[in-house]
Amino acid sequence: MAKKPTKFVFVTGGVLSGLGKGITAASIGNLLKARGLNVNIQKCDPYLNIDAGTLNPAEHGECFVTKDGAETDLDLGHYERFLDQELTQSSSLMSGRVLQKVITDERAGKYLGKTVQYIPHVVRAMQEEILEASKGFDVHIVEIGGTVGDYEGLSFIEAIRELGFKVSRENSLYVHVVYMPYLGASQEFKTKPAQNAVRDLRGYGIVPDVLVARSERAAPEGVVKKLSLFSGVPQEAIALLPNAPSIYEVPLTLEDTGIADVISQRLSLKVSKPHLKEWREVVRRATNGFTSTATIGVVAKYMDNTDTYMSVFEALRAAAWSQDAKLDIRWIDAEALDNPSADVAKAFEGLDGIVVPGGFGTRGIEGKIKAAQYALKNNLPYLGLCLGLQMAVIAAARSAGITDANTAEIEANGKNLVINTMDGQKGKENTGGTMRLGNYPCKLEKGSLAAKVYGEKEIQERHRHRYECANAYREKYESWGIRASGTSPDSSLVEIIEGINHPFFLASQFHPEFKSRPNRAHPMFRGFVKATLETALK
Ligand code: GLN
């Protein structure tokens, strides 16, 4: 029997950015997976960067790392959490990567004297990447970053237009996510920007099959009729999507609109009844029935910028929900704690635990070290993530009298570099794609807190770092009140440290947050939140 062709769902956005297009694409993936389909998903970003590794997280949000070490857009995190699936480099495509390939091919003489052009060459290279990522899946969802009409996004739009045609209309479908503003003065939802956005898309030769209309609050059903008449999209293929109290509600809201069935039918997909029981349970836990509250301080450089620490927050939330607890996040300004006269005890008043997330550079570093010192000394639950481990080791060393302990990232020629540059990383400090990235195995020491929270002997976690614990100091750890409870299998690299005689002081060189799922909290986060709840009870 001939293998069934992969079906393509192309997701574009209109009117404005920041609409939740990524969540919408991920939710469609969630609903198709819940119908028993094998789904892949890919983000195409029109940036000239090769990957997201060099983008400023304050502007662009967290850099999400896949198991194979791709440095990607934060939407990949939503995708993994909504699809409960580990993705790879092929799910993240930036224009820079495509152009690099085209130009490399040009230099290698592969175009045989032809004029190399956006159309057909760049667009074709984009299609090749999309087709490659789609191989072996029932459905491949492709989200185009930005807003239709953006100058830099046009080649991706043309790429998916042609691709839809090439794979045939039966095997492809276009979802356009638009926005409907609400005018308080006249108390009505305005559909004109959405109509114009559909017209823009049509102008590029794409007729949307499905329209997702985002709005701040619930719009009346009458709006669907109007949108349908002016956009030419049938009413049953229009989904109204008001803001939800939790992003995890979005798949359920979309399910109620029936568009997953519309998509399945339109693409002639053989589907089962949707299995959404587990997801409904996630939403139940996320939105009600809290029996306690965990008050957690996040010691951060980018204050009040949730996007920068997206996966950390989602992992904390999942951990809280797994224990029917509500999460109360307090932002602690690392830079304010840098100040030698800062009142650290006051800054942490009322907290049940603190997290020091990943980070780079000097700003706020002393504040993070003080935070770790405070937690270690005062038996306050502590979770350190990557930089948070490095700060914890410095904190322990300094508390034990090595007052000039530091990391090579801050003081390249320091005398006591308890955190030093990894072998092979020297001279690469400012280059892209050169860190220790992606999955590496880690063995856990028997009887340790790490082994207890994981309930396993060996784990695989994702990394993104240049510096590491200097082995020369490892034998001192015990005298500093910490121990290395997770190492690379050959013991040469420290992957986890923990406090000795501390209720919960745990830090990892890797980023556990990337593997957490809303329905399956990560063991380190679960253990941490559990410890904070115990603190809260005291
Ligand atoms: N800046 C540190 C390093 O490169 C930590 C990195 C991180 O927190 N992701 O090792």
XYZ file of N, CA, C and O in Angstrom, residues 358-431:
296
model
N 19.245 30.571 34.645
C 20.422 30.703 33.786
C 20.681 32.150 33.418
O 19.801 33.009 33.549
N 21.884 32.426 32.992
C 22.193 33.795 32.596
C 23.630 33.928 32.133
O 24.430 32.996 32.255
N 23.923 35.109 31.625
C 25.256 35.391 31.090
C 25.662 36.798 31.506
O 24.812 37.673 31.658
N 26.960 37.006 31.668
C 27.474 38.362 31.875
C 27.492 38.816 33.324
O 26.992 38.137 34.226
N 28.072 40.010 33.505
C 28.401 40.523 34.841
C 27.203 41.041 35.643
O 27.134 40.829 36.843
N 26.287 41.716 34.952
C 25.236 42.416 35.691
C 24.426 41.471 36.578
O 23.950 40.451 36.115
N 24.323 41.844 37.852
C 23.516 41.070 38.789
C 24.200 39.845 39.357
O 23.626 39.109 40.162
N 25.450 39.609 38.957
C 26.100 38.356 39.349
C 26.349 38.289 40.861
O 26.093 37.262 41.494
N 26.818 39.401 41.426
C 27.081 39.392 42.869
C 25.777 39.171 43.639
O 25.755 38.501 44.665
N 24.702 39.733 43.126
C 23.399 39.555 43.771
C 22.987 38.086 43.769
O 22.444 37.567 44.749
N 23.273 37.406 42.672
C 22.913 35.985 42.577
C 23.758 35.154 43.543
O 23.269 34.191 44.151
N 25.024 35.530 43.675
C 25.892 34.804 44.618
C 25.368 35.010 46.045
O 25.256 34.056 46.823
N 24.986 36.240 46.350
C 24.456 36.514 47.699
C 23.171 35.728 47.944
O 22.935 35.237 49.039
N 22.363 35.627 46.926
C 21.111 34.871 47.069
C 21.413 33.417 47.421
O 20.806 32.839 48.332
N 22.370 32.831 46.713
C 22.727 31.433 46.985
C 23.329 31.295 48.377
O 23.032 30.335 49.107
N 24.150 32.258 48.767
C 24.756 32.223 50.106
C 23.668 32.270 51.177
O 23.696 31.527 52.146
N 22.687 33.135 50.940
C 21.610 33.299 51.911
C 20.824 31.989 52.046
O 20.538 31.522 53.147
N 20.508 31.390 50.913
C 19.714 30.150 50.940
C 20.485 29.020 51.613
O 19.927 28.249 52.405
N 21.786 28.952 51.318
C 22.604 27.874 51.883
C 22.669 28.016 53.405
O 22.511 27.044 54.140
N 22.860 29.224 53.848
C 23.036 29.472 55.278
C 21.723 29.364 56.051
O 21.694 28.873 57.178
N 20.650 29.800 55.436
C 19.375 29.883 56.167
C 18.409 28.745 55.880
O 17.211 28.857 56.154
N 18.930 27.662 55.322
C 18.088 26.487 55.039
C 16.870 26.794 54.175
O 15.820 26.163 54.325
N 16.998 27.780 53.321
C 15.894 28.133 52.428
C 16.027 27.299 51.146
O 17.101 27.244 50.560
N 14.942 26.654 50.704
C 15.035 25.868 49.477
C 15.596 26.692 48.321
O 15.209 27.853 48.129
N 16.499 26.062 47.583
C 17.203 26.757 46.499
C 17.236 25.866 45.277
O 17.526 24.672 45.380
N 16.928 26.460 44.146
C 17.051 25.734 42.885
C 17.915 26.575 41.952
O 17.572 27.717 41.626
N 19.029 26.020 41.548
C 19.950 26.746 40.666
C 19.966 26.101 39.292
O 20.090 24.876 39.174
N 19.835 26.933 38.266
C 19.760 26.399 36.911
C 20.911 26.951 36.082
O 20.948 28.136 35.777
N 21.849 26.113 35.761
C 23.013 26.476 34.953
C 23.846 27.551 35.655
O 24.614 27.242 36.545
N 23.638 28.835 35.308
C 24.363 29.882 36.028
C 24.054 29.758 37.540
O 24.907 30.037 38.377
N 22.855 29.322 37.855
C 22.435 29.150 39.253
C 23.274 28.114 39.984
O 23.440 28.190 41.211
N 23.799 27.124 39.261
C 24.734 26.164 39.879
C 26.083 26.849 40.080
O 26.692 26.751 41.148
N 26.518 27.557 39.071
C 27.840 28.192 39.167
C 27.861 29.190 40.320
O 28.836 29.251 41.086
N 26.767 29.938 40.483
C 26.674 30.900 41.586
C 26.650 30.185 42.932
O 27.212 30.664 43.924
N 26.006 29.024 42.973
C 25.906 28.266 44.224
C 27.289 27.769 44.658
O 27.624 27.791 45.850
N 28.097 27.341 43.697
C 29.438 26.846 44.035
C 30.300 28.013 44.546
O 30.997 27.888 45.564
N 30.194 29.150 43.866
C 30.953 30.331 44.320
C 30.483 30.732 45.721
O 31.301 31.031 46.603
N 29.171 30.712 45.917
C 28.609 31.097 47.216
C 29.158 30.204 48.321
O 29.580 30.688 49.386
N 29.184 28.892 48.060
C 29.657 27.947 49.086
C 31.143 28.184 49.368
O 31.574 28.197 50.527
N 31.917 28.410 48.310
C 33.358 28.640 48.492
C 33.599 29.915 49.288
O 34.398 29.939 50.233
N 32.881 30.957 48.926
C 33.074 32.232 49.641
C 32.648 32.104 51.105
O 33.331 32.628 51.992
N 31.540 31.420 51.343
C 31.080 31.256 52.731
C 32.101 30.483 53.548
O 32.187 30.647 54.765
N 32.868 29.606 52.868
C 33.865 28.807 53.584
C 35.210 29.540 53.686
O 36.217 28.959 54.076
N 35.235 30.793 53.303
C 36.443 31.594 53.517
C 37.240 31.931 52.276
O 38.178 32.727 52.330
N 36.905 31.323 51.123
C 37.637 31.678 49.892
C 36.914 32.902 49.313
O 36.093 32.798 48.390
N 37.184 34.037 49.871
C 36.362 35.217 49.569
C 36.541 35.735 48.147
O 35.710 36.484 47.662
N 37.620 35.318 47.487
C 37.791 35.778 46.103
C 37.371 34.703 45.080
O 37.696 34.799 43.899
N 36.629 33.702 45.562
C 36.156 32.670 44.615
C 35.317 33.336 43.534
O 34.537 34.243 43.801
N 35.490 32.865 42.283
C 34.747 33.508 41.195
C 34.647 32.579 39.984
O 35.120 31.433 40.015
N 34.035 33.117 38.938
C 33.943 32.384 37.673
C 34.758 33.114 36.603
O 34.812 34.348 36.608
N 35.338 32.351 35.713
C 36.160 32.953 34.639
C 35.325 33.857 33.740
O 35.865 34.728 33.060
N 34.021 33.660 33.754
C 33.151 34.510 32.930
C 33.220 35.971 33.393
O 33.079 36.890 32.598
N 33.463 36.153 34.697
C 33.481 37.507 35.265
C 34.908 38.006 35.445
O 35.213 39.163 35.223
N 35.775 37.105 35.901
C 37.139 37.526 36.231
C 38.095 36.536 35.561
O 38.520 35.543 36.182
N 38.430 36.819 34.315
C 39.179 35.843 33.520
C 40.469 35.360 34.187
O 40.833 34.189 34.067
N 41.149 36.243 34.898
C 42.417 35.841 35.521
C 42.319 35.745 37.041
O 43.315 35.946 37.740
N 41.146 35.453 37.529
C 40.951 35.370 38.979
C 41.843 34.311 39.609
O 42.291 33.373 38.948
N 42.088 34.470 40.900
C 42.995 33.541 41.595
C 42.272 32.237 41.963
O 42.842 31.155 41.862
N 41.043 32.358 42.377
C 40.297 31.168 42.759
C 39.077 30.971 41.853
O 37.931 31.233 42.239
N 39.359 30.492 40.670
C 38.264 30.289 39.716
C 37.645 28.904 39.950
O 38.063 27.908 39.354
N 36.668 28.883 40.833
C 35.995 27.602 41.115
C 35.118 27.197 39.932
O 34.722 26.045 39.792
N 34.774 28.194 39.102
C 34.085 27.929 37.823
C 35.009 28.443 36.726
O 35.397 29.610 36.727
N 35.346 27.553 35.820
C 36.325 27.946 34.806
C 35.838 27.615 33.399
O 34.849 26.905 33.222
N 36.563 28.137 32.426
C 36.179 27.895 31.030
C 36.359 26.409 30.700
O 37.362 25.804 31.073
N 35.389 25.853 30.013
C 35.485 24.433 29.650
C 36.577 24.249 28.606
O 36.834 25.151 27.806
N 37.130 23.070 28.594
C 38.108 22.749 27.554
C 37.447 22.984 26.197
O 36.306 22.609 25.987
N 38.167 23.562 25.302
C 37.626 23.745 23.953
C 36.767 24.989 23.808
O 36.294 25.277 22.715
N 36.520 25.706 24.901
C 35.677 26.902 24.799
C 36.484 28.197 24.785
O 35.927 29.269 24.577
N 37.778 28.078 25.051
C 38.605 29.296 25.124
C 38.629 30.023 23.780
O 38.806 29.407 22.732
N 38.423 31.337 23.843
C 38.466 32.159 22.630
C 37.151 32.166 21.865
O 36.999 32.863 20.880
N 36.170 31.367 22.323
C 34.899 31.314 21.582
C 33.814 32.134 22.271
O 32.637 32.050 21.894
N 34.230 32.893 23.297
C 33.260 33.532 24.184
C 32.141 34.302 23.480
O 31.029 34.355 23.978
N 32.444 34.918 22.362
C 31.394 35.731 21.736
C 30.864 35.127 20.437
O 30.287 35.820 19.615
N 31.048 33.853 20.239
C 30.625 33.271 18.965
C 29.342 32.461 19.133
O 29.040 31.963 20.212
